[in-house]
Amino acid sequence: MGRIFLVELEGRVYSCKFCKSHLALATDLMSRSFTCRRGKAYLFNNVVNITVGPQEERMMLSGLHTVADIFCCCCGQIVGWKYEAAHNKSQKYKEGKFVLERGRIVDGVDSEFYLDTHPSMSDAEDA
Ligand SMILES: [Zn+2]
């Protein structure tokens, strides 16, 4: 594996629930209205300290997308996915953006954390 260099973010951050590595800044949060199979998910402009898995085509409620799962580079847990490409024009804004699953991240400021175990369909964001 070699040595892992972790990026330290400043300000309000979202961290990996499992190893507390910083993953994203609250200022990069674009939408809280995403859901995934395991519950709520947030859309971010940028995330750090992740590795990106192989791309795959995935059918979501908003259409077919090319996505790649993303993993915490420190502990290796899956934390969400990246939109590589959207096939539907109205979904193009998501290309290059990242989704972090709410149940797999913790909010750096208020320590409230609740695991949303409500089963849900993937990618059911509101327009
Ligand atoms: Zn981690």
Coordinates of C-alpha atoms and ligand atoms in Angstrom, one line a residue:
M1 CA 0.0 0.0 0.0
G2 CA 2.8 2.5 0.9
R3 CA 2.3 5.6 2.9
I4 CA -1.0 7.4 2.7
F5 CA -1.0 11.1 2.6
L6 CA -4.2 12.5 3.9
V7 CA -5.5 15.9 3.0
E8 CA -6.5 18.0 6.0
L9 CA -9.5 20.3 5.4
E10 CA -10.2 23.4 7.5
G11 CA -13.6 24.6 8.6
R12 CA -16.7 22.6 8.7
V13 CA -15.9 19.2 7.3
Y14 CA -17.6 15.9 6.7
S15 CA -15.4 13.0 7.8
C16 CA -15.3 9.2 7.2
K17 CA -17.5 7.6 9.9
F18 CA -15.1 4.7 10.2
C19 CA -11.7 6.3 10.5
K20 CA -12.5 10.1 10.8
S21 CA -10.5 11.0 7.7
H22 CA -11.7 14.3 6.2
L23 CA -13.7 13.8 3.1
A24 CA -15.4 17.0 2.1
L25 CA -16.0 20.6 3.1
A26 CA -19.5 21.8 4.0
T27 CA -19.0 24.7 1.6
D28 CA -18.7 22.1 -1.2
L29 CA -22.0 20.6 -0.4
M30 CA -24.4 21.1 -3.3
S31 CA -27.5 19.1 -2.3
R32 CA -28.8 17.2 0.6
S33 CA -31.7 15.7 -1.3
F34 CA -30.1 12.6 -2.7
T35 CA -30.9 9.2 -1.5
C36 CA -29.2 5.9 -2.1
R37 CA -30.1 2.3 -1.4
R38 CA -28.8 2.7 2.2
G39 CA -30.5 6.0 2.9
K40 CA -29.8 9.7 2.6
A41 CA -26.9 10.9 0.5
Y42 CA -25.3 14.3 -0.2
L43 CA -23.9 15.7 -3.4
F44 CA -20.6 17.4 -3.2
N45 CA -18.6 19.5 -5.6
N46 CA -15.3 18.0 -4.5
V47 CA -14.1 15.4 -2.0
V48 CA -10.7 14.4 -0.8
N49 CA -8.9 11.3 0.5
I50 CA -10.8 8.9 -1.7
T51 CA -10.0 6.3 -4.3
V52 CA -12.2 5.9 -7.3
G53 CA -13.3 2.4 -8.3
P54 CA -14.0 1.1 -11.8
Q55 CA -16.6 2.9 -13.8
E56 CA -19.9 1.2 -14.5
E57 CA -23.2 2.0 -16.1
R58 CA -25.9 2.4 -13.5
M59 CA -29.6 3.0 -14.0
M60 CA -31.0 5.5 -11.5
L61 CA -34.4 7.2 -11.1
S62 CA -33.1 10.2 -13.1
G63 CA -31.7 8.0 -15.9
L64 CA -28.7 6.1 -17.0
H65 CA -25.4 7.3 -15.5
T66 CA -21.8 6.3 -15.7
V67 CA -20.7 6.2 -12.1
A68 CA -17.8 4.9 -10.0
D69 CA -17.9 3.9 -6.4
I70 CA -15.6 5.9 -4.2
F71 CA -13.7 4.6 -1.2
C72 CA -12.1 6.2 1.8
C73 CA -8.4 6.0 0.9
C74 CA -7.5 5.5 4.6
C75 CA -9.8 2.6 5.7
G76 CA -11.0 1.4 2.3
Q77 CA -14.7 1.6 3.2
I78 CA -17.1 2.6 0.4
V79 CA -18.4 6.1 1.1
G80 CA -20.4 6.9 -2.0
W81 CA -20.0 7.3 -5.7
K82 CA -18.8 9.7 -8.4
Y83 CA -20.8 10.7 -11.4
E84 CA -18.5 10.3 -14.4
A85 CA -21.1 11.0 -17.0
A86 CA -24.8 11.5 -17.3
H87 CA -26.7 10.3 -20.3
N88 CA -29.6 12.6 -19.8
K89 CA -28.9 16.3 -20.6
S90 CA -30.8 17.6 -17.6
Q91 CA -28.5 15.5 -15.4
K92 CA -25.3 16.8 -16.8
Y93 CA -24.7 19.1 -13.9
K94 CA -23.8 16.0 -11.8
E95 CA -20.8 15.0 -14.0
G96 CA -17.6 15.1 -12.1
K97 CA -19.5 15.5 -8.8
F98 CA -19.4 13.2 -5.8
V99 CA -22.1 11.7 -3.6
L100 CA -21.3 10.7 -0.1
E101 CA -23.7 8.5 1.8
R102 CA -25.0 10.2 4.9
G103 CA -24.8 7.0 6.9
R104 CA -21.1 6.7 6.2
I105 CA -19.9 10.2 7.0
V106 CA -20.0 12.3 10.1
D107 CA -20.5 16.0 10.4
G108 CA -17.4 17.7 11.8
V109 CA -19.1 20.4 13.8
D110 CA -22.3 19.3 15.5
S111 CA -21.6 15.7 16.4
E112 CA -25.2 14.7 15.8
F113 CA -25.2 11.5 13.8
Y114 CA -27.9 9.2 13.0
L115 CA -27.9 6.2 10.8
D116 CA -30.7 6.3 8.3
T117 CA -31.6 2.7 7.8
H118 CA -34.7 3.5 5.8
P119 CA -34.5 1.5 2.6
S120 CA -34.8 3.7 -0.4
M121 CA -34.2 3.7 -4.1
S122 CA -31.1 5.1 -5.5
D123 CA -30.7 8.6 -6.7
A124 CA -34.1 9.9 -6.0
E125 CA -33.2 13.6 -5.7
D126 CA -35.7 16.3 -6.1
A127 CA -35.3 18.5 -9.1
Ligands
ZN1 ZN -12.1 5.9 6.4

